[in-house]
Amino acid sequence: MKPPSGQSIRLACLLLNLASLCLPTPLWENRDSLLEEEKAHQTGGNLLLSKEEQQLSTKLVSLKKKEVAAAMNTGQFPPSMHFFRAKSLIDQSAVFSILKHMPKGAILHLHDYAMLSVDWLVYNATYLPDCYVCFTRTGTVRFRFSRPHSPHPVPAQCSEWVLLETYRKQLHNVTEFDNSLMRNLTLVTDAPELAYPSQTFIWKRFEEVFLIASGLICYAPVFKAYFYQGLLELYEDNVQYAEIRAILPPVYELDGTRHNKSWSVATYREVTRRFVEEHPDFLGAKIIFTVHRMLNVSQIKEAVVTAMALRARFPDTLAGFDLVGNEDEGHSLWELKDALTIPSSLGFNLPYFFHAGETDWQGTSVDKNVLDALLLNTSRIGHGLALIKHPIAKNLSLKRDIPVEVCPISNQVLLLVSDLRSHPAASLMAEGHPIVISPDDPSVFGAKGVSYDFYEVFMGLGGMDADLRTLKQLALNSIKYSAMLPDEKAKAKEVWQKKWDQFVAELSDSFLREL
């Protein structure tokens, strides 16, 4: 074989040089600037922190990295685990202990009969005089207060009513019985995958929990005390304001007298005012009237008219209207448009706060709720997991500055997402889309307040780049996107800022050194 000639070698070199001109070269010189640009887009990315805040942020992120590293060794990272299994690990977290102390601003997505830990209901409400219980064939219970006779009628598929005071005296183990009552009032279980094999199954149980609780909470004395204690539990979790979704069912007295919706709203207002008087650094609460989305169009029309009347009578308390229930099985917003356009056709301002996109399905009529909610001028989008699948709706939400109410623990427990690192809101946070963090139904999930949800967001959804700016922005968002009036928001921000500065100072001085 002949060695290549000089001409052949020169030709080969020429071809190699030409080929190199055609091949793209790595653009490493742009990497740092692109990463910085991406970081600036994320939630809180444009916030400027004080020197003290920056130092605290560095320490907080260091704690996060330490916990993540430990989780990689054990294989137990709470945001990737079902909350019922992760809760005990979260309770031991140094990051979580900091988040509990953090002033969080407002909770904007919270349901009326799931805002207070169930142990209060069991150890307070069920021990009141004249409390009756009956037992269903499926092992659940119903409650009712009554005097001088036992309640009437007996619910379908239920035993005869028995006075709880009498029943407890007959028991050998009252503690175990009370624990069983608490299990009736939550979804908490050691084996959630076995207990709740499908969304349909867990939603049926979920709605039964509210039915069970309503027998206690709808008793007028308990109704008032429950709401007060619920506000107290939020206050103790460093929440400064709340907006409550409330169905406003009839509240009853011991003699069977039933109060209407106006009475309930007036009572919410009265209890809120009393709570604020006794806790001046709590800024109040408003009610979002809700009805079940399984109702037909004529029933929804009636509910909308009722909402208009309540808002006209209680403009400082009734913030607006929403639809609740399993979105996949209920009517879509499009199907209810004739009812939902009544206020605008009459020139009446009834703000909407629609649950929309609380679904994994794509291309269904319900999946389009995120767009229709925006077209109906919703003030916020509840859950909104489907939003990232609809770029037009997402852009419209961003353009109009309509936030998504993100409820991570609820979404996981109700089988919409298993690993919270993969939650759709992680994408929204990376883009700096407006969001607020809320607990939805904390008592049903065995949680308290919103600190657990903030933990899941900070450790899971926000990834390793989430820092103190992220948390601060989320708290500020909650005030900005609330239904408070401008002067109320100004006061809320002032109160929150003072608490935030104190939080930063105390943590910088001592708290982190004690961990």
mmCIF file of N, CA and C in Angstrom, residues 133-136 141-144 151-161 211:
data_model
loop_
_atom_site.group_PDB
_atom_site.id
_atom_site.type_symbol
_atom_site.label_atom_id
_atom_site.label_comp_id
_atom_site.label_asym_id
_atom_site.label_seq_id
_atom_site.Cartn_x
_atom_site.Cartn_y
_atom_site.Cartn_z
ATOM 1 N N VAL A 133 -74.902 10.714 68.516
ATOM 2 C CA VAL A 133 -74.156 10.075 67.434
ATOM 3 C C VAL A 133 -74.954 8.882 66.925
ATOM 4 N N CYS A 134 -74.829 8.607 65.638
ATOM 5 C CA CYS A 134 -75.342 7.353 65.101
ATOM 6 C C CYS A 134 -74.268 6.735 64.223
ATOM 7 N N PHE A 135 -74.332 5.425 64.022
ATOM 8 C CA PHE A 135 -73.275 4.681 63.337
ATOM 9 C C PHE A 135 -73.815 4.097 62.040
ATOM 10 N N THR A 136 -73.068 4.315 60.953
ATOM 11 C CA THR A 136 -73.513 3.815 59.646
ATOM 12 C C THR A 136 -73.033 2.380 59.442
ATOM 13 N N VAL A 141 -69.751 7.707 61.058
ATOM 14 C CA VAL A 141 -70.690 8.224 62.051
ATOM 15 C C VAL A 141 -71.381 9.473 61.527
ATOM 16 N N ARG A 142 -72.438 9.860 62.224
ATOM 17 C CA ARG A 142 -73.100 11.149 62.002
ATOM 18 C C ARG A 142 -73.352 11.752 63.382
ATOM 19 N N PHE A 143 -73.357 13.092 63.445
ATOM 20 C CA PHE A 143 -73.570 13.793 64.707
ATOM 21 C C PHE A 143 -74.770 14.728 64.591
ATOM 22 N N ARG A 144 -75.373 14.997 65.777
ATOM 23 C CA ARG A 144 -76.456 15.987 65.835
ATOM 24 C C ARG A 144 -76.675 16.379 67.295
ATOM 25 N N PRO A 151 -82.543 13.508 68.117
ATOM 26 C CA PRO A 151 -82.768 14.099 66.792
ATOM 27 C C PRO A 151 -83.735 13.250 65.962
ATOM 28 N N HIS A 152 -84.391 13.915 65.019
ATOM 29 C CA HIS A 152 -85.309 13.238 64.114
ATOM 30 C C HIS A 152 -85.224 13.910 62.747
ATOM 31 N N PRO A 153 -85.178 13.128 61.683
ATOM 32 C CA PRO A 153 -85.195 11.663 61.623
ATOM 33 C C PRO A 153 -83.800 11.080 61.753
ATOM 34 N N VAL A 154 -83.743 9.748 61.733
ATOM 35 C CA VAL A 154 -82.465 9.038 61.700
ATOM 36 C C VAL A 154 -81.974 9.023 60.257
ATOM 37 N N PRO A 155 -80.706 9.396 59.996
ATOM 38 C CA PRO A 155 -80.188 9.372 58.618
ATOM 39 C C PRO A 155 -80.280 7.975 58.003
ATOM 40 N N ALA A 156 -80.384 7.926 56.699
ATOM 41 C CA ALA A 156 -80.430 6.645 55.994
ATOM 42 C C ALA A 156 -79.172 5.838 56.279
ATOM 43 N N GLN A 157 -79.304 4.553 56.370
ATOM 44 C CA GLN A 157 -78.191 3.628 56.607
ATOM 45 C C GLN A 157 -77.499 3.884 57.945
ATOM 46 N N CYS A 158 -78.250 4.408 58.925
ATOM 47 C CA CYS A 158 -77.636 4.741 60.212
ATOM 48 C C CYS A 158 -78.395 4.057 61.346
ATOM 49 N N SER A 159 -77.714 3.797 62.457
ATOM 50 C CA SER A 159 -78.351 3.225 63.640
ATOM 51 C C SER A 159 -79.229 4.275 64.307
ATOM 52 N N GLU A 160 -79.885 3.882 65.375
ATOM 53 C CA GLU A 160 -80.642 4.859 66.158
ATOM 54 C C GLU A 160 -79.676 5.858 66.806
ATOM 55 N N TRP A 161 -80.161 7.081 66.995
ATOM 56 C CA TRP A 161 -79.347 8.083 67.680
ATOM 57 C C TRP A 161 -79.101 7.667 69.130
ATOM 58 N N LEU A 211 -69.473 15.882 55.427
ATOM 59 C CA LEU A 211 -70.825 15.562 55.889
ATOM 60 C C LEU A 211 -70.807 15.203 57.375
#
